[in-house]
């Protein structure tokens, strides 16, 4: 045996899924800057931050040495998002800072004499000049409303402010209509309020956690994963509904290997059982809900026997799991999930889940959903924003009235010129979101981009979307900049500070600075009446009894809860909800008013044609979307995705673990890159599974380019949610090619 | 004093945070690791079981790596923690061959490297970096001679196993099952 056995260790360190499918061999020796002993001798300086690798925004301390090198990031012990423990992405956030493939200079698209387009390095002033010129032209010719912002992450606040000052409030985030939107609308329709982030789930004290396709633990929503672990210690029962044997399925008392796309049938039969067996919180339902009798009549035929034929889940299992929930009630959570845009009837599926929680009395109860509290920090004083005369909604008259935020896909659709509209979008500002991978149907996104007069991309990394930009602005990473104060709600209100731990590398700059500079070029100085962000943060912090000096010292500050809002409803309390009826609406009057089913119904969805398999996708705990695929620390853990294939399917196609295949979807779209097969019993025979965010086509991403395949590319069939405009993405089916097909993909 | 660790396979989700935290704490070069995650699945759909383990050097009481080291670089330190003195190590890799757990590797600087249970932290009363960071709190560390240490307490209440007991190495990393 040779010492190359280390290869195996390296591979197994890749974590789930990769243990059996290979991966990169041990790379050449990295440059060792310090030995361990040297590091220990150094005095480490610590600066406060909150993480930007995902949306959970855990607070932590960044440790750097005397030479200003960032060495490690450790979770803040007082932060309720992380309790002193960052997840692998947060710990590996240092790789985002060190990534040598980062965007380094502002770039401007230029056309050479030969007609060939290239990017040239530009000064910041030149870049802002080009953007300001473009924006002024759009404002003059079409109105400022024809510029839209797509954003993900902290810097969006500054760009949003700049855009509103300019005269547009078309600010959209793919995290809504491509992700959590349906559950917000369902919760608003039922409980009169949305869930937000982090969701107010009292997982640590729950007795029963029900996961509908949510792969907690693979999606590393830090605080929730921590609390799930506490719940396991406390003996809580986990019920996981998933066609795939997810990590958490392996930790569950009940795993229900449901036939994909049939969840609503299972949920309706659970509602049927709870009502018909009297397994619901009678006092709570009587005092706090509206429409129980209608619901009872509605679900009368949705028996477990009915659901069995649809879901393949046996009736006795449906009854047993319903009983398990009732026994735990009200300390039970039917988890609303996060990425829930699956089949186009997602708002209704989430309504069914909301109804289950209402029947079990878990909303506002210990071990169910707590009532969160937060601190609101006033905006730095600025003049009133101009009032736009149009918004994205005008492109969809009478549609999506229940959507509480802008639809990124709506803005994209409304960019493609139409004779029916007086203005299609002409300018996009894209901050920190790789729209090519985040919006479904790349063909449509590209068509919209073709129609633009101006596309500005702000990012830390070259991404597929940066390749389409007219101007690229290199943002420094979160470890090199200030951002707004984090004010997310939790059991106790907290605020957290992000301050730079190092000078920005290369010629990168923070978002607040860019927005202010562009504002200046646009003649909007009165909206940016401060010299730098420290002035703004200090003023804001002083309004809530803190200061920048204090926050630099403590990082996270806890506040007392509002005395009028208790964490849980008092026993027997009759509560007032922000719905039309003032009650929890089992029968959603707001849905009925808009002409939608006031109570959820089951609709059969298309099934894969012969030889095709439903494309399911999800997360790996060490990656966030497509943004971490080049992070040196995180690619070291997992540098490509694999396609999970059931052994029965593998036998038919003669596929072996580690073999490269190309995937082709129902619309004849072939993956640009091949993907390795993982033959595993953990996936149903009618579907395949891959982790989202791989298969990058940008060659500037030296570690990520061509590694694995992109699920986004294969999602060309979109099942639109008529209620809120969400883009259902799980109605795509793929087949295998063992040899490289002649046709290329969409990237 | 006998340092030991227990890893709860019922809570570990295989996120590999332990691997990154070790790398950033101990300056382990990218491409190498002192700890790693193994997943094993048994059964046929839908009757399945998985076990996920965060693994590392077992700091064995009867360490073949210490026995076979020709220079004495591999040795027992405080509380039985197995260490390598890097300037004594000649990189012969005999220890790598002898370890039944594949826990050692040749550092690009030429010496053999491995988990130290973060002795530099432990001496200051801190937990090893992997234990301190784990989002599922699935790792327990401490002194087996102290009945009140987290590891002693959890081993009293839970079923556990060690890896490759047949090798006779008397490992000090336990897996709760």
PDB file of C-alpha atoms in Angstrom, chain B:
ATOM      1  CA  UNK B   1      -5.256  12.190  32.337  1.00  0.00           C
ATOM      2  CA  UNK B   2      -6.559  10.522  29.178  1.00  0.00           C
ATOM      3  CA  UNK B   3      -7.981  12.787  26.505  1.00  0.00           C
ATOM      4  CA  UNK B   4     -10.747  11.297  24.399  1.00  0.00           C
ATOM      5  CA  UNK B   5     -13.494  12.340  22.027  1.00  0.00           C
ATOM      6  CA  UNK B   6     -16.966  11.032  21.299  1.00  0.00           C
ATOM      7  CA  UNK B   7     -18.833  11.786  18.075  1.00  0.00           C
ATOM      8  CA  UNK B   8     -22.613  11.410  17.997  1.00  0.00           C
ATOM      9  CA  UNK B   9     -23.475   9.798  14.651  1.00  0.00           C
ATOM     10  CA  UNK B  10     -27.156  10.447  15.375  1.00  0.00           C
ATOM     11  CA  UNK B  11     -26.610  14.195  15.246  1.00  0.00           C
ATOM     12  CA  UNK B  12     -23.761  14.672  12.753  1.00  0.00           C
ATOM     13  CA  UNK B  13     -25.076  15.928   9.414  1.00  0.00           C
ATOM     14  CA  UNK B  14     -21.752  15.611   7.610  1.00  0.00           C
ATOM     15  CA  UNK B  15     -21.412  19.326   6.936  1.00  0.00           C
ATOM     16  CA  UNK B  16     -17.605  19.152   7.222  1.00  0.00           C
ATOM     17  CA  UNK B  17     -17.398  22.315   9.308  1.00  0.00           C
ATOM     18  CA  UNK B  18     -14.959  20.362  11.497  1.00  0.00           C
ATOM     19  CA  UNK B  19     -12.680  20.002   8.475  1.00  0.00           C
ATOM     20  CA  UNK B  20     -12.617  23.720   7.601  1.00  0.00           C
ATOM     21  CA  UNK B  21     -12.337  24.811  11.233  1.00  0.00           C
ATOM     22  CA  UNK B  22      -9.327  22.530  11.648  1.00  0.00           C
ATOM     23  CA  UNK B  23      -7.760  23.912   8.494  1.00  0.00           C
ATOM     24  CA  UNK B  24      -8.142  27.538   9.544  1.00  0.00           C
ATOM     25  CA  UNK B  25      -7.192  26.886  13.178  1.00  0.00           C
ATOM     26  CA  UNK B  26      -4.102  24.822  12.398  1.00  0.00           C
ATOM     27  CA  UNK B  27      -3.006  26.305   9.080  1.00  0.00           C
ATOM     28  CA  UNK B  28      -3.522  23.004   7.327  1.00  0.00           C
ATOM     29  CA  UNK B  29      -2.836  23.736   3.645  1.00  0.00           C
ATOM     30  CA  UNK B  30      -5.791  23.563   1.306  1.00  0.00           C
ATOM     31  CA  UNK B  31      -5.886  20.121  -0.284  1.00  0.00           C
ATOM     32  CA  UNK B  32      -5.027  18.386   2.991  1.00  0.00           C
ATOM     33  CA  UNK B  33      -7.016  17.612   6.099  1.00  0.00           C
ATOM     34  CA  UNK B  34      -6.525  16.311   9.602  1.00  0.00           C
ATOM     35  CA  UNK B  35     -10.165  15.324   9.988  1.00  0.00           C
ATOM     36  CA  UNK B  36     -12.736  14.187   7.476  1.00  0.00           C
ATOM     37  CA  UNK B  37     -16.318  12.934   7.147  1.00  0.00           C
ATOM     38  CA  UNK B  38     -17.451   9.449   6.168  1.00  0.00           C
ATOM     39  CA  UNK B  39     -20.987   8.496   5.244  1.00  0.00           C
ATOM     40  CA  UNK B  40     -22.151   4.901   4.989  1.00  0.00           C
ATOM     41  CA  UNK B  41     -25.567   3.755   3.876  1.00  0.00           C
ATOM     42  CA  UNK B  42     -27.002   0.254   4.247  1.00  0.00           C
ATOM     43  CA  UNK B  43     -30.263  -1.245   2.988  1.00  0.00           C
ATOM     44  CA  UNK B  44     -32.493  -1.008  -0.040  1.00  0.00           C
ATOM     45  CA  UNK B  45     -34.919   1.811  -0.831  1.00  0.00           C
ATOM     46  CA  UNK B  46     -36.960   2.559   1.231  1.00  0.00           C
ATOM     47  CA  UNK B  47     -35.501   0.487   4.098  1.00  0.00           C
ATOM     48  CA  UNK B  48     -32.365   2.475   4.654  1.00  0.00           C
ATOM     49  CA  UNK B  49     -29.974   3.532   7.361  1.00  0.00           C
ATOM     50  CA  UNK B  50     -27.123   5.974   7.169  1.00  0.00           C
ATOM     51  CA  UNK B  51     -24.302   6.663   9.542  1.00  0.00           C
ATOM     52  CA  UNK B  52     -22.254   9.834   9.298  1.00  0.00           C
ATOM     53  CA  UNK B  53     -18.978  10.113  11.147  1.00  0.00           C
ATOM     54  CA  UNK B  54     -16.500  12.922  11.597  1.00  0.00           C
ATOM     55  CA  UNK B  55     -13.187  11.012  11.797  1.00  0.00           C
ATOM     56  CA  UNK B  56      -9.619  11.888  12.799  1.00  0.00           C
ATOM     57  CA  UNK B  57      -6.597  10.410  14.532  1.00  0.00           C
ATOM     58  CA  UNK B  58      -7.791   8.107  17.297  1.00  0.00           C
ATOM     59  CA  UNK B  59      -4.926   9.013  19.633  1.00  0.00           C
ATOM     60  CA  UNK B  60      -4.651   5.317  20.435  1.00  0.00           C
ATOM     61  CA  UNK B  61      -3.320   4.024  23.744  1.00  0.00           C
ATOM     62  CA  UNK B  62      -1.435   1.411  21.757  1.00  0.00           C
ATOM     63  CA  UNK B  63      -0.374   3.447  18.737  1.00  0.00           C
ATOM     64  CA  UNK B  64       1.358   1.583  15.927  1.00  0.00           C
ATOM     65  CA  UNK B  65       2.556   4.932  14.583  1.00  0.00           C
ATOM     66  CA  UNK B  66       4.495   5.691  17.754  1.00  0.00           C
ATOM     67  CA  UNK B  67       5.925   2.183  17.898  1.00  0.00           C
ATOM     68  CA  UNK B  68       7.173   2.167  14.330  1.00  0.00           C
ATOM     69  CA  UNK B  69       8.653   5.675  14.243  1.00  0.00           C
ATOM     70  CA  UNK B  70      12.412   5.294  13.737  1.00  0.00           C
ATOM     71  CA  UNK B  71      13.319   8.736  15.100  1.00  0.00           C
ATOM     72  CA  UNK B  72      10.933   9.156  17.994  1.00  0.00           C
ATOM     73  CA  UNK B  73       9.180  12.025  16.232  1.00  0.00           C
ATOM     74  CA  UNK B  74       5.822  10.332  16.827  1.00  0.00           C
ATOM     75  CA  UNK B  75       5.248  10.306  20.554  1.00  0.00           C
ATOM     76  CA  UNK B  76       2.674  10.463  23.327  1.00  0.00           C
ATOM     77  CA  UNK B  77       2.152  13.895  24.805  1.00  0.00           C
ATOM     78  CA  UNK B  78      -0.071  15.248  27.583  1.00  0.00           C
ATOM     79  CA  UNK B  79      -3.040  13.044  28.315  1.00  0.00           C
ATOM     80  CA  UNK B  80      -2.023  10.444  25.721  1.00  0.00           C
ATOM     81  CA  UNK B  81      -2.377  12.796  22.760  1.00  0.00           C
ATOM     82  CA  UNK B  82      -0.254  11.429  19.929  1.00  0.00           C
ATOM     83  CA  UNK B  83       1.917  14.108  18.322  1.00  0.00           C
ATOM     84  CA  UNK B  84       4.647  14.390  15.730  1.00  0.00           C
ATOM     85  CA  UNK B  85       7.688  16.545  16.462  1.00  0.00           C
ATOM     86  CA  UNK B  86       8.167  17.903  13.002  1.00  0.00           C
ATOM     87  CA  UNK B  87      11.852  18.678  13.180  1.00  0.00           C
ATOM     88  CA  UNK B  88      12.544  15.096  14.279  1.00  0.00           C
ATOM     89  CA  UNK B  89      10.406  13.661  11.482  1.00  0.00           C
ATOM     90  CA  UNK B  90      12.337  12.451   8.420  1.00  0.00           C
ATOM     91  CA  UNK B  91       9.183  11.908   6.359  1.00  0.00           C
ATOM     92  CA  UNK B  92       9.773   8.158   5.969  1.00  0.00           C
ATOM     93  CA  UNK B  93       6.011   7.607   6.217  1.00  0.00           C
ATOM     94  CA  UNK B  94       6.297   4.359   8.157  1.00  0.00           C
ATOM     95  CA  UNK B  95       3.661   5.768  10.510  1.00  0.00           C
ATOM     96  CA  UNK B  96       1.328   6.493   7.612  1.00  0.00           C
ATOM     97  CA  UNK B  97       1.544   2.863   6.540  1.00  0.00           C
ATOM     98  CA  UNK B  98       1.001   1.577  10.058  1.00  0.00           C
ATOM     99  CA  UNK B  99      -2.085   3.626  10.921  1.00  0.00           C
ATOM    100  CA  UNK B 100      -5.275   1.599  10.438  1.00  0.00           C
ATOM    101  CA  UNK B 101      -7.308   4.808  10.305  1.00  0.00           C
ATOM    102  CA  UNK B 102      -5.484   6.650   7.512  1.00  0.00           C
ATOM    103  CA  UNK B 103      -5.150   9.564   9.892  1.00  0.00           C
ATOM    104  CA  UNK B 104      -1.736  10.840   8.803  1.00  0.00           C
ATOM    105  CA  UNK B 105      -0.389  12.557   5.742  1.00  0.00           C
ATOM    106  CA  UNK B 106       2.831  14.083   4.542  1.00  0.00           C
ATOM    107  CA  UNK B 107       2.674  17.847   4.871  1.00  0.00           C
ATOM    108  CA  UNK B 108       3.988  19.692   1.818  1.00  0.00           C
ATOM    109  CA  UNK B 109       6.821  20.955   4.035  1.00  0.00           C
ATOM    110  CA  UNK B 110       8.041  17.357   4.239  1.00  0.00           C
ATOM    111  CA  UNK B 111       7.016  16.117   7.658  1.00  0.00           C
ATOM    112  CA  UNK B 112       4.118  13.930   8.681  1.00  0.00           C
ATOM    113  CA  UNK B 113       1.107  15.784  10.014  1.00  0.00           C
ATOM    114  CA  UNK B 114      -2.079  14.788  11.788  1.00  0.00           C
ATOM    115  CA  UNK B 115      -4.717  15.793  14.335  1.00  0.00           C
ATOM    116  CA  UNK B 116      -3.335  17.090  17.635  1.00  0.00           C
ATOM    117  CA  UNK B 117      -6.701  17.244  19.453  1.00  0.00           C
ATOM    118  CA  UNK B 118      -5.787  20.958  19.300  1.00  0.00           C
ATOM    119  CA  UNK B 119      -3.507  20.521  22.286  1.00  0.00           C
ATOM    120  CA  UNK B 120      -2.571  24.219  22.036  1.00  0.00           C
ATOM    121  CA  UNK B 121      -6.218  25.101  22.705  1.00  0.00           C
ATOM    122  CA  UNK B 122      -6.819  22.337  25.225  1.00  0.00           C
ATOM    123  CA  UNK B 123      -3.900  23.623  27.318  1.00  0.00           C
ATOM    124  CA  UNK B 124      -5.737  26.948  27.529  1.00  0.00           C
ATOM    125  CA  UNK B 125      -8.913  25.208  28.640  1.00  0.00           C
ATOM    126  CA  UNK B 126     -10.567  25.450  25.232  1.00  0.00           C
ATOM    127  CA  UNK B 127     -12.150  22.683  23.199  1.00  0.00           C
ATOM    128  CA  UNK B 128     -10.514  21.451  19.997  1.00  0.00           C
ATOM    129  CA  UNK B 129     -11.529  23.677  17.058  1.00  0.00           C
ATOM    130  CA  UNK B 130     -13.723  20.955  15.489  1.00  0.00           C
ATOM    131  CA  UNK B 131     -15.651  20.430  18.720  1.00  0.00           C
ATOM    132  CA  UNK B 132     -16.082  24.150  19.318  1.00  0.00           C
ATOM    133  CA  UNK B 133     -17.411  24.877  15.839  1.00  0.00           C
ATOM    134  CA  UNK B 134     -19.733  21.935  15.233  1.00  0.00           C
ATOM    135  CA  UNK B 135     -23.226  23.300  14.502  1.00  0.00           C
ATOM    136  CA  UNK B 136     -24.860  20.072  15.676  1.00  0.00           C
ATOM    137  CA  UNK B 137     -22.777  19.916  18.845  1.00  0.00           C
ATOM    138  CA  UNK B 138     -22.203  16.268  17.996  1.00  0.00           C
ATOM    139  CA  UNK B 139     -18.685  16.091  19.444  1.00  0.00           C
ATOM    140  CA  UNK B 140     -17.724  15.671  23.079  1.00  0.00           C
ATOM    141  CA  UNK B 141     -14.190  16.093  24.353  1.00  0.00           C
ATOM    142  CA  UNK B 142     -12.426  15.761  27.651  1.00  0.00           C
ATOM    143  CA  UNK B 143     -10.500  13.657  30.132  1.00  0.00           C
ATOM    144  CA  UNK B 144     -11.693  10.074  30.613  1.00  0.00           C
ATOM    145  CA  UNK B 145     -10.153  10.099  34.110  1.00  0.00           C
ATOM    146  CA  UNK B 146     -12.521  12.920  35.047  1.00  0.00           C
ATOM    147  CA  UNK B 147     -15.999  11.435  35.495  1.00  0.00           C
ATOM    148  CA  UNK B 148     -17.533  14.887  35.013  1.00  0.00           C
ATOM    149  CA  UNK B 149     -15.906  15.627  31.653  1.00  0.00           C
ATOM    150  CA  UNK B 150     -18.351  15.863  28.746  1.00  0.00           C
ATOM    151  CA  UNK B 151     -16.869  12.782  27.103  1.00  0.00           C
ATOM    152  CA  UNK B 152     -17.023  10.664  30.283  1.00  0.00           C
ATOM    153  CA  UNK B 153     -20.602  11.723  30.897  1.00  0.00           C
ATOM    154  CA  UNK B 154     -21.871  10.977  27.398  1.00  0.00           C
ATOM    155  CA  UNK B 155     -20.116   7.581  27.262  1.00  0.00           C
ATOM    156  CA  UNK B 156     -21.925   6.612  30.457  1.00  0.00           C
ATOM    157  CA  UNK B 157     -25.338   7.208  28.927  1.00  0.00           C
ATOM    158  CA  UNK B 158     -25.000   6.160  25.292  1.00  0.00           C
ATOM    159  CA  UNK B 159     -24.131   3.106  23.241  1.00  0.00           C
ATOM    160  CA  UNK B 160     -20.890   3.534  21.377  1.00  0.00           C
ATOM    161  CA  UNK B 161     -18.320   1.832  19.208  1.00  0.00           C
ATOM    162  CA  UNK B 162     -14.719   2.404  18.145  1.00  0.00           C
ATOM    163  CA  UNK B 163     -13.273   1.940  14.671  1.00  0.00           C
ATOM    164  CA  UNK B 164     -11.235  -1.147  13.808  1.00  0.00           C
ATOM    165  CA  UNK B 165     -11.195  -2.572  17.356  1.00  0.00           C
ATOM    166  CA  UNK B 166      -9.613  -5.714  15.886  1.00  0.00           C
ATOM    167  CA  UNK B 167      -6.425  -3.758  15.243  1.00  0.00           C
ATOM    168  CA  UNK B 168      -5.827  -3.686  18.993  1.00  0.00           C
ATOM    169  CA  UNK B 169      -4.873  -0.051  18.991  1.00  0.00           C
ATOM    170  CA  UNK B 170      -7.164   0.954  21.867  1.00  0.00           C
ATOM    171  CA  UNK B 171      -8.475   4.085  20.161  1.00  0.00           C
ATOM    172  CA  UNK B 172      -9.677   7.124  22.105  1.00  0.00           C
ATOM    173  CA  UNK B 173     -12.257   8.378  19.611  1.00  0.00           C
ATOM    174  CA  UNK B 174     -15.699   6.901  20.260  1.00  0.00           C
ATOM    175  CA  UNK B 175     -18.737   6.928  17.994  1.00  0.00           C
ATOM    176  CA  UNK B 176     -22.141   7.157  19.637  1.00  0.00           C
ATOM    177  CA  UNK B 177     -24.652   4.941  17.854  1.00  0.00           C
TER     178      UNK B 177
END
